[in-house]
CSV table of N, CA and C in Angstrom, one decimal:
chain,number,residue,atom,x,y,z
A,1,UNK,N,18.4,-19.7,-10.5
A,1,UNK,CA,17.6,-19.0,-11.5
A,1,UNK,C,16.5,-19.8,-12.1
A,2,UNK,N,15.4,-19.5,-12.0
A,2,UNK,CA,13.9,-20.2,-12.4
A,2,UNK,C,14.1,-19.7,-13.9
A,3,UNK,N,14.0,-21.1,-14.8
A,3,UNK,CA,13.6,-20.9,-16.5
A,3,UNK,C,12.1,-22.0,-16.5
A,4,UNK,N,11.6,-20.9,-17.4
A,4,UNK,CA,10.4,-22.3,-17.9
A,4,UNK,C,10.8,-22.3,-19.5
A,5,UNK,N,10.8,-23.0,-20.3
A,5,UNK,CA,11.2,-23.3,-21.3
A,5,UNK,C,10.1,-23.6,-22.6
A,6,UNK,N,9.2,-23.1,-23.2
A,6,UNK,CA,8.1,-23.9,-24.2
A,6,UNK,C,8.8,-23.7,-25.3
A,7,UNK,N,8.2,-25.1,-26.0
A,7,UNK,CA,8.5,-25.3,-27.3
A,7,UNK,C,7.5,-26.4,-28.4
A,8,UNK,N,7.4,-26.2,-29.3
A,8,UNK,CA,6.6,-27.6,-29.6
A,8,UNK,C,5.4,-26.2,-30.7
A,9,UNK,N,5.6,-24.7,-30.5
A,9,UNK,CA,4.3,-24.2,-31.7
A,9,UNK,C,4.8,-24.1,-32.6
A,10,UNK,N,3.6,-23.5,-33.9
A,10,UNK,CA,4.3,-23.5,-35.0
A,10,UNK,C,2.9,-23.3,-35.8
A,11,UNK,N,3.0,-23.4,-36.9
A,11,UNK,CA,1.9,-23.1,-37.9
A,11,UNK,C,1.4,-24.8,-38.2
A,12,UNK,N,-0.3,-25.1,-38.0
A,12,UNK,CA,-0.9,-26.0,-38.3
A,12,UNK,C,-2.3,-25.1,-38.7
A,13,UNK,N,-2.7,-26.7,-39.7
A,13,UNK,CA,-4.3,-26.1,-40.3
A,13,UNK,C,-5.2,-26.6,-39.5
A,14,UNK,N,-6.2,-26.0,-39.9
A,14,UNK,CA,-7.4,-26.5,-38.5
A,14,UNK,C,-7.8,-27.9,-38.6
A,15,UNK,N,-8.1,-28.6,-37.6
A,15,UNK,CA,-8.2,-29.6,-37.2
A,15,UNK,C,-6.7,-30.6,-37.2
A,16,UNK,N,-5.8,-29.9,-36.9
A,16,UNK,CA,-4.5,-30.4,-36.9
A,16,UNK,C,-4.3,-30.8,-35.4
A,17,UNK,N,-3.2,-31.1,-34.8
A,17,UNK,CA,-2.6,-30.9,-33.9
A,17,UNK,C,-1.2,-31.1,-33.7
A,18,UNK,N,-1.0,-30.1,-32.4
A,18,UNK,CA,0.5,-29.9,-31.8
A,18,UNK,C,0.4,-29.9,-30.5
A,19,UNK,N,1.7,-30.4,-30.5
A,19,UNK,CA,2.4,-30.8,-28.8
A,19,UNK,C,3.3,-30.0,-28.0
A,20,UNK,N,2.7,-28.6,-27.5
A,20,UNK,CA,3.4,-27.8,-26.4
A,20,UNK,C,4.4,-28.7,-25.4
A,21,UNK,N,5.6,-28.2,-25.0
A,21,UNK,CA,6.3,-28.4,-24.1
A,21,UNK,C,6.7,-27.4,-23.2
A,22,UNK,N,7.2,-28.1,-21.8
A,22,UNK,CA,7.8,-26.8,-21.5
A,22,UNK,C,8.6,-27.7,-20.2
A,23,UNK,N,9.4,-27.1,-20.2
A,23,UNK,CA,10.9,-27.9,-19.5
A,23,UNK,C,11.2,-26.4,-18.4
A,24,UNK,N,10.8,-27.2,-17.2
A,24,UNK,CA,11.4,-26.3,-15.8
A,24,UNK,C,12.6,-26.2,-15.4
A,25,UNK,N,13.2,-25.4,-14.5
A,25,UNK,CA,14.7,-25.8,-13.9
A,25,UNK,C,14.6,-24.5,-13.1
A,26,UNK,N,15.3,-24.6,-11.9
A,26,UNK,CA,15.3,-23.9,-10.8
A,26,UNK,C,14.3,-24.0,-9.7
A,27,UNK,N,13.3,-24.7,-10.0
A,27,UNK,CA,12.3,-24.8,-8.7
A,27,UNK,C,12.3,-26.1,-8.9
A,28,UNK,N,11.6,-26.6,-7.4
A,28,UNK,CA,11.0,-27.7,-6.9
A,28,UNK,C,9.8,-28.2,-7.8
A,29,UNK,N,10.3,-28.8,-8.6
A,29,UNK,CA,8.9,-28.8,-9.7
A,29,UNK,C,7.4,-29.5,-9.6
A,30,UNK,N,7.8,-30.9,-8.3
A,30,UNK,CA,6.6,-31.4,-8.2
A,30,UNK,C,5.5,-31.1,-7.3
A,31,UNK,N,6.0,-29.4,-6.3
A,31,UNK,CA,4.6,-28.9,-5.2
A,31,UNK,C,4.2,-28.0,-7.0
A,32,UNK,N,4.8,-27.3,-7.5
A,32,UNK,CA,4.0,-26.3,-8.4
A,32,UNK,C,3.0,-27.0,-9.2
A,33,UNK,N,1.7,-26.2,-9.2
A,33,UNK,CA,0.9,-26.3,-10.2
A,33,UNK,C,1.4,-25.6,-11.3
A,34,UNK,N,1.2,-26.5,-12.3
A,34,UNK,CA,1.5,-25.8,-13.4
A,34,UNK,C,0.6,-25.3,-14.9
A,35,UNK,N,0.6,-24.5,-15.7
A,35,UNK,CA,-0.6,-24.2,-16.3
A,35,UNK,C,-0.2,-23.9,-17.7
A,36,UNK,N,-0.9,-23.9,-18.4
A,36,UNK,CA,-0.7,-23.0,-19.8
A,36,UNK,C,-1.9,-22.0,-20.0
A,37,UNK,N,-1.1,-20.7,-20.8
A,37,UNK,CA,-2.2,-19.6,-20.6
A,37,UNK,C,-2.1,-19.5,-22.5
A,38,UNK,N,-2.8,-18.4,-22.7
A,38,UNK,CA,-2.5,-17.6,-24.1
A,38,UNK,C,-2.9,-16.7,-24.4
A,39,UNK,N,-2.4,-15.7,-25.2
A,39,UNK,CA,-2.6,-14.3,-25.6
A,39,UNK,C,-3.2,-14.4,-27.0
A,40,UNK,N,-4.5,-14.4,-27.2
A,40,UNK,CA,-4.2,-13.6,-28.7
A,40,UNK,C,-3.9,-11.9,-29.4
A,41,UNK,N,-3.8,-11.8,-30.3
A,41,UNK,CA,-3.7,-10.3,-30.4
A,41,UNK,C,-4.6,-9.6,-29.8
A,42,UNK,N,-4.9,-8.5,-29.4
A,42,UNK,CA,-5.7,-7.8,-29.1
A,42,UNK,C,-6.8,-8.1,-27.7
A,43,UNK,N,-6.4,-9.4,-27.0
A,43,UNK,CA,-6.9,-9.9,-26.2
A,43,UNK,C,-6.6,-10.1,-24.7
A,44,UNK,N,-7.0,-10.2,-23.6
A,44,UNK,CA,-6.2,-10.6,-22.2
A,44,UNK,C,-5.6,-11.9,-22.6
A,45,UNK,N,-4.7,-12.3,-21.1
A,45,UNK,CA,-4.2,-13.3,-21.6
A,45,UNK,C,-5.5,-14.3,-20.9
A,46,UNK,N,-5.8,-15.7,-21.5
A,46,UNK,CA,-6.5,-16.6,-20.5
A,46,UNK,C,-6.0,-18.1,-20.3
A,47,UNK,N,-6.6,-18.5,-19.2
A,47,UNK,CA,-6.4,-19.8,-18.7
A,47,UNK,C,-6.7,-20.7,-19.6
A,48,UNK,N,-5.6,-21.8,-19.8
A,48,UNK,CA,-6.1,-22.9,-21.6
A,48,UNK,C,-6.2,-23.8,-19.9
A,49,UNK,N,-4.9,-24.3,-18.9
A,49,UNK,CA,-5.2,-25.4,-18.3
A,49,UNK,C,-4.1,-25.7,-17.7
A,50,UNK,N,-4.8,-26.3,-16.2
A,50,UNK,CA,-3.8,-26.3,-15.2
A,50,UNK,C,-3.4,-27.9,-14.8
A,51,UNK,N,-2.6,-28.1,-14.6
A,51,UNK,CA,-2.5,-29.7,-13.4
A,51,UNK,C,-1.7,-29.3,-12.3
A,52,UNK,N,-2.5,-29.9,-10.9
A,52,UNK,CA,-1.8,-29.5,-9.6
A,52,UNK,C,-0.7,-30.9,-9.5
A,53,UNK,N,-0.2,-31.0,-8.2
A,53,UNK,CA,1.0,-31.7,-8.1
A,53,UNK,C,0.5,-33.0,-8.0
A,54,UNK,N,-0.7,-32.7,-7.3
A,54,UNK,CA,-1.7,-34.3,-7.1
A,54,UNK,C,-2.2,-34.7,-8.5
A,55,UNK,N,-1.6,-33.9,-9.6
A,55,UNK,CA,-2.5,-34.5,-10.8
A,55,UNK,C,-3.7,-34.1,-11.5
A,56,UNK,N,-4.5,-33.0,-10.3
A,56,UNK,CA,-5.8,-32.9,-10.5
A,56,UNK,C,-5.8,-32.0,-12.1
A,57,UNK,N,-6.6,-31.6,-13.0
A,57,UNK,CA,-6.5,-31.2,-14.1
A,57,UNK,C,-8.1,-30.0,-13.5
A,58,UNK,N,-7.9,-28.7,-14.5
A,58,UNK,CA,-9.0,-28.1,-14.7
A,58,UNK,C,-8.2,-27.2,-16.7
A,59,UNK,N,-9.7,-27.1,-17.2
A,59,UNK,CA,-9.6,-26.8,-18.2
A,59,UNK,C,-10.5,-25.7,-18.7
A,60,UNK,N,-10.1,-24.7,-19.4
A,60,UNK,CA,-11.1,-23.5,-19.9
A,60,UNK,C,-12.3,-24.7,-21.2
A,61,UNK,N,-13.6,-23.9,-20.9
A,61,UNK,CA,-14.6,-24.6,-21.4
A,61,UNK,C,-14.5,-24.4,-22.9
A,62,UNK,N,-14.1,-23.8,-23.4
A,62,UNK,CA,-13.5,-23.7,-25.0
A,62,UNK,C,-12.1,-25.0,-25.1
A,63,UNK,N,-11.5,-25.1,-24.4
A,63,UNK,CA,-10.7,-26.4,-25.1
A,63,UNK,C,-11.0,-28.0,-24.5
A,64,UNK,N,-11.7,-27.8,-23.4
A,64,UNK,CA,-12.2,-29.0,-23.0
A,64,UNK,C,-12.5,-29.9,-24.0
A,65,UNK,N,-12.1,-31.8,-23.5
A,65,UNK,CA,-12.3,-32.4,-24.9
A,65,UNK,C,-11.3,-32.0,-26.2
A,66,UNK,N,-10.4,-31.2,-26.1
A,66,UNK,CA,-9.7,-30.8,-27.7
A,66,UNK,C,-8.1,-31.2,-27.0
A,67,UNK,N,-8.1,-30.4,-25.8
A,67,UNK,CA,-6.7,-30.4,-25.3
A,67,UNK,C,-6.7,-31.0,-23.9
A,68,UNK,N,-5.3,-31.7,-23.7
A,68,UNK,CA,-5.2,-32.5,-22.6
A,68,UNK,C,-3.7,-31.8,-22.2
A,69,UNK,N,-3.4,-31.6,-20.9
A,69,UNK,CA,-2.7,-31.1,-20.3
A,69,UNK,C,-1.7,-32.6,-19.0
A,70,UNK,N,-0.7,-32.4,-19.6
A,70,UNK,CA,0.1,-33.7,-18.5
A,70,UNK,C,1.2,-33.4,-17.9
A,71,UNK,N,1.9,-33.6,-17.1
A,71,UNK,CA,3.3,-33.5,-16.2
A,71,UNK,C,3.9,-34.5,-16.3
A,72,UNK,N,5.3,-35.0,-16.5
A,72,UNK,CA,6.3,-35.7,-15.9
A,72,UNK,C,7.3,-34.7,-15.1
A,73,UNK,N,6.7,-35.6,-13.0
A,73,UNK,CA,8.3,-34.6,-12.6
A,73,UNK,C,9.1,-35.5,-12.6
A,74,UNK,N,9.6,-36.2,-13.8
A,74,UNK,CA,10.9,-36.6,-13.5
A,74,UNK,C,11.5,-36.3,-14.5
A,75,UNK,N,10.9,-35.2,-15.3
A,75,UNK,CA,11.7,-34.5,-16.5
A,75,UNK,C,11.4,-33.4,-16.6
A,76,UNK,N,10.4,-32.8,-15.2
A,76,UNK,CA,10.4,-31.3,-14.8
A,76,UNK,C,9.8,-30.3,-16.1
A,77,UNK,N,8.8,-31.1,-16.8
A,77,UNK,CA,8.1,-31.2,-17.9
A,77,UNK,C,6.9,-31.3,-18.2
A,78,UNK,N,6.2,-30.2,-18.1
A,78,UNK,CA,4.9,-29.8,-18.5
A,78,UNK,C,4.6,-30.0,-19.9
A,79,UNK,N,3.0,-30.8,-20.6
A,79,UNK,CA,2.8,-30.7,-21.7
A,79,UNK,C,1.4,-30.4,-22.0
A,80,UNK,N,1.0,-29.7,-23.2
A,80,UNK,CA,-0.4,-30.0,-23.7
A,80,UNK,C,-0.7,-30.5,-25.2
A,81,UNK,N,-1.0,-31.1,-25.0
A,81,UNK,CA,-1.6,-31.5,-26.7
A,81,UNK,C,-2.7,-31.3,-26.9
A,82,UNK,N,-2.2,-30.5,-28.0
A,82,UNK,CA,-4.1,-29.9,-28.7
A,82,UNK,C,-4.4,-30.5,-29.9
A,83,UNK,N,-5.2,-31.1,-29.8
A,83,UNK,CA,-6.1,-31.9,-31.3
A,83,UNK,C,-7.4,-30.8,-31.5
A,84,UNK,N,-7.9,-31.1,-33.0
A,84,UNK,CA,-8.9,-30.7,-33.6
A,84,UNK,C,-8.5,-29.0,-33.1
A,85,UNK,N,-7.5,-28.5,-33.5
A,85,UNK,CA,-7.1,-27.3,-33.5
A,85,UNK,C,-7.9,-26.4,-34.2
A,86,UNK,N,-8.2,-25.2,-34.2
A,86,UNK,CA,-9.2,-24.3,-34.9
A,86,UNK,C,-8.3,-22.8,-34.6
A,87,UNK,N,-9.0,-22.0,-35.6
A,87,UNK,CA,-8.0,-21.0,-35.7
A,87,UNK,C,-8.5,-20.2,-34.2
A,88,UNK,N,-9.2,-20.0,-34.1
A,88,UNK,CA,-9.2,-19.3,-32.5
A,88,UNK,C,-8.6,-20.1,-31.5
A,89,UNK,N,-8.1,-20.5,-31.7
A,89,UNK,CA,-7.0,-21.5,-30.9
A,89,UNK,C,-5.6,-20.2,-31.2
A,90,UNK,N,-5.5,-19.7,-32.4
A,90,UNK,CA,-4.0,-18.9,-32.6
A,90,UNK,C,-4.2,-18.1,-31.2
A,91,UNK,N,-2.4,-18.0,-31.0
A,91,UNK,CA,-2.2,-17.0,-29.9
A,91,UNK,C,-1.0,-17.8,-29.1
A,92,UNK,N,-0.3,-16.6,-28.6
A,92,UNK,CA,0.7,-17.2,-28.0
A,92,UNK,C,0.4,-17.6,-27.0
A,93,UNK,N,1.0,-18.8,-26.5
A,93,UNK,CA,1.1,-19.8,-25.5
A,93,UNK,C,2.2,-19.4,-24.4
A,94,UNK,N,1.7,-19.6,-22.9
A,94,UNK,CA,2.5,-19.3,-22.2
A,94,UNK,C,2.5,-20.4,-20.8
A,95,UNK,N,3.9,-20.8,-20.5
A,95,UNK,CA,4.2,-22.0,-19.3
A,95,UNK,C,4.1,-21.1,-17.9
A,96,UNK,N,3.0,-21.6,-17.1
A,96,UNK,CA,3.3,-20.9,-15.9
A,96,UNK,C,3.3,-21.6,-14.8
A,97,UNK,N,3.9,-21.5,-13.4
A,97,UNK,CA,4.7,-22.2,-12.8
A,97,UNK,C,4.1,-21.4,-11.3
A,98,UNK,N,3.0,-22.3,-10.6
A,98,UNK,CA,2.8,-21.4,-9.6
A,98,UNK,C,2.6,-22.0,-7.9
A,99,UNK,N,3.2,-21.9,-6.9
A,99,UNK,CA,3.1,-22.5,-5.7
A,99,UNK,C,2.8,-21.3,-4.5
A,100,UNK,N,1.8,-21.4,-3.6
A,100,UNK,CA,1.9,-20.1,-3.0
A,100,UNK,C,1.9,-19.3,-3.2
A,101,UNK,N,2.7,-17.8,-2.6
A,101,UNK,CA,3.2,-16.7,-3.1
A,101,UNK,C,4.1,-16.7,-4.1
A,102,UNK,N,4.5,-17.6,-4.9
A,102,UNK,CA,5.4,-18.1,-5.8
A,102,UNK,C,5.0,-17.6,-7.1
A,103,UNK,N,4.9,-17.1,-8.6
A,103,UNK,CA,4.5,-17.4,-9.8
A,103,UNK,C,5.7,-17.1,-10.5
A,104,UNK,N,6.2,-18.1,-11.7
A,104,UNK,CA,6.6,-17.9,-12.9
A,104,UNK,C,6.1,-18.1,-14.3
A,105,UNK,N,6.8,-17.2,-15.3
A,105,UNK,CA,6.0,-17.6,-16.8
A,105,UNK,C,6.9,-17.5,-17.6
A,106,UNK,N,7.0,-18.7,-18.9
A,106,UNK,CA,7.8,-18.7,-20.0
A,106,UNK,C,8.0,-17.3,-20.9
A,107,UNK,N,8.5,-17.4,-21.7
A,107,UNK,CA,8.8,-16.5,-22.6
A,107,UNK,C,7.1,-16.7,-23.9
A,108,UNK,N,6.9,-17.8,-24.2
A,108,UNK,CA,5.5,-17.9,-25.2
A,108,UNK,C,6.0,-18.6,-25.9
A,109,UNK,N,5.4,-19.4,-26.7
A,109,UNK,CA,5.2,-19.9,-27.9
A,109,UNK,C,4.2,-19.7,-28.8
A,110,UNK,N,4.4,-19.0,-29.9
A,110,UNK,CA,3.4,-19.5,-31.3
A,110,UNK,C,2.8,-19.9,-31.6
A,111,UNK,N,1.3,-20.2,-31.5
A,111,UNK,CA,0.6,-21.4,-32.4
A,111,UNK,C,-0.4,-20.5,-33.4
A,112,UNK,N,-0.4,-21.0,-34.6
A,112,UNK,CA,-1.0,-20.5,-35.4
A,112,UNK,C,-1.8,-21.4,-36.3
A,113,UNK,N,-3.3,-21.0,-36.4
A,113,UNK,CA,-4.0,-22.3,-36.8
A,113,UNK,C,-4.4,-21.9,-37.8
A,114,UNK,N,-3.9,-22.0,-38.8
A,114,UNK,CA,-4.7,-21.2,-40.5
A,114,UNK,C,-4.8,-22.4,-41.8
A,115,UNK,N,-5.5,-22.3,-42.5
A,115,UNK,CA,-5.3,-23.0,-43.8
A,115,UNK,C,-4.9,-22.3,-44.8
């Protein structure tokens, strides 16, 4: 059974920052690319940022520079950290887990960037 696990949101003021997690289990974790997406209200969901297995990183041009996205597979553990946070940054966060014909996605996490 495939779980992706996030954790790490929560309410910060702008220019804060927090450290998404997200803890895999059931797949082979080091062929998946893996990504963080987000929803805000009323919005599609979009691409925040990916790392392939090689490492390679790509990032949406709104968080570039703010947020850095990293892997450890030997803890099957995807992270991002977002500095200089701003409220259009709110929106749930989601872990997705993708190889081939393959995709999975967390349940979300919370971030909320308000003063």
């Amino acid at each position: 059974q495939v779980q992706l696990v996030e954790s790490g949101g929560g309410l910060v003021q702008p220019g804060g920052s927090l450290r998404l997690s997200c803890a895999a289990s059931g797949i082979r974790f080091s062929v998946y690319t893996m990504g963080w997406y987000r929803q805000a209200p009323g919005k599609q969901r979009e691409l925040v940022a990916t790392v392939k297995s090689r490492g390679n990183t790509n990032y949406a041009d709104s968080v570039k520079g703010r947020f850095t996205i990293s892997r450890d597979d030997a803890k099957n553990t995807v992270y991002l950290q977002m500095n200089s946070l701003k409220p259009e940054d709110t929106a749930v966060y989601y872990c997705n887990a993708a190889f081939l014909r393959l995709e999975f996605w967390g349940q979300g996490t919370q971030v909320t960037v308000s003063s």
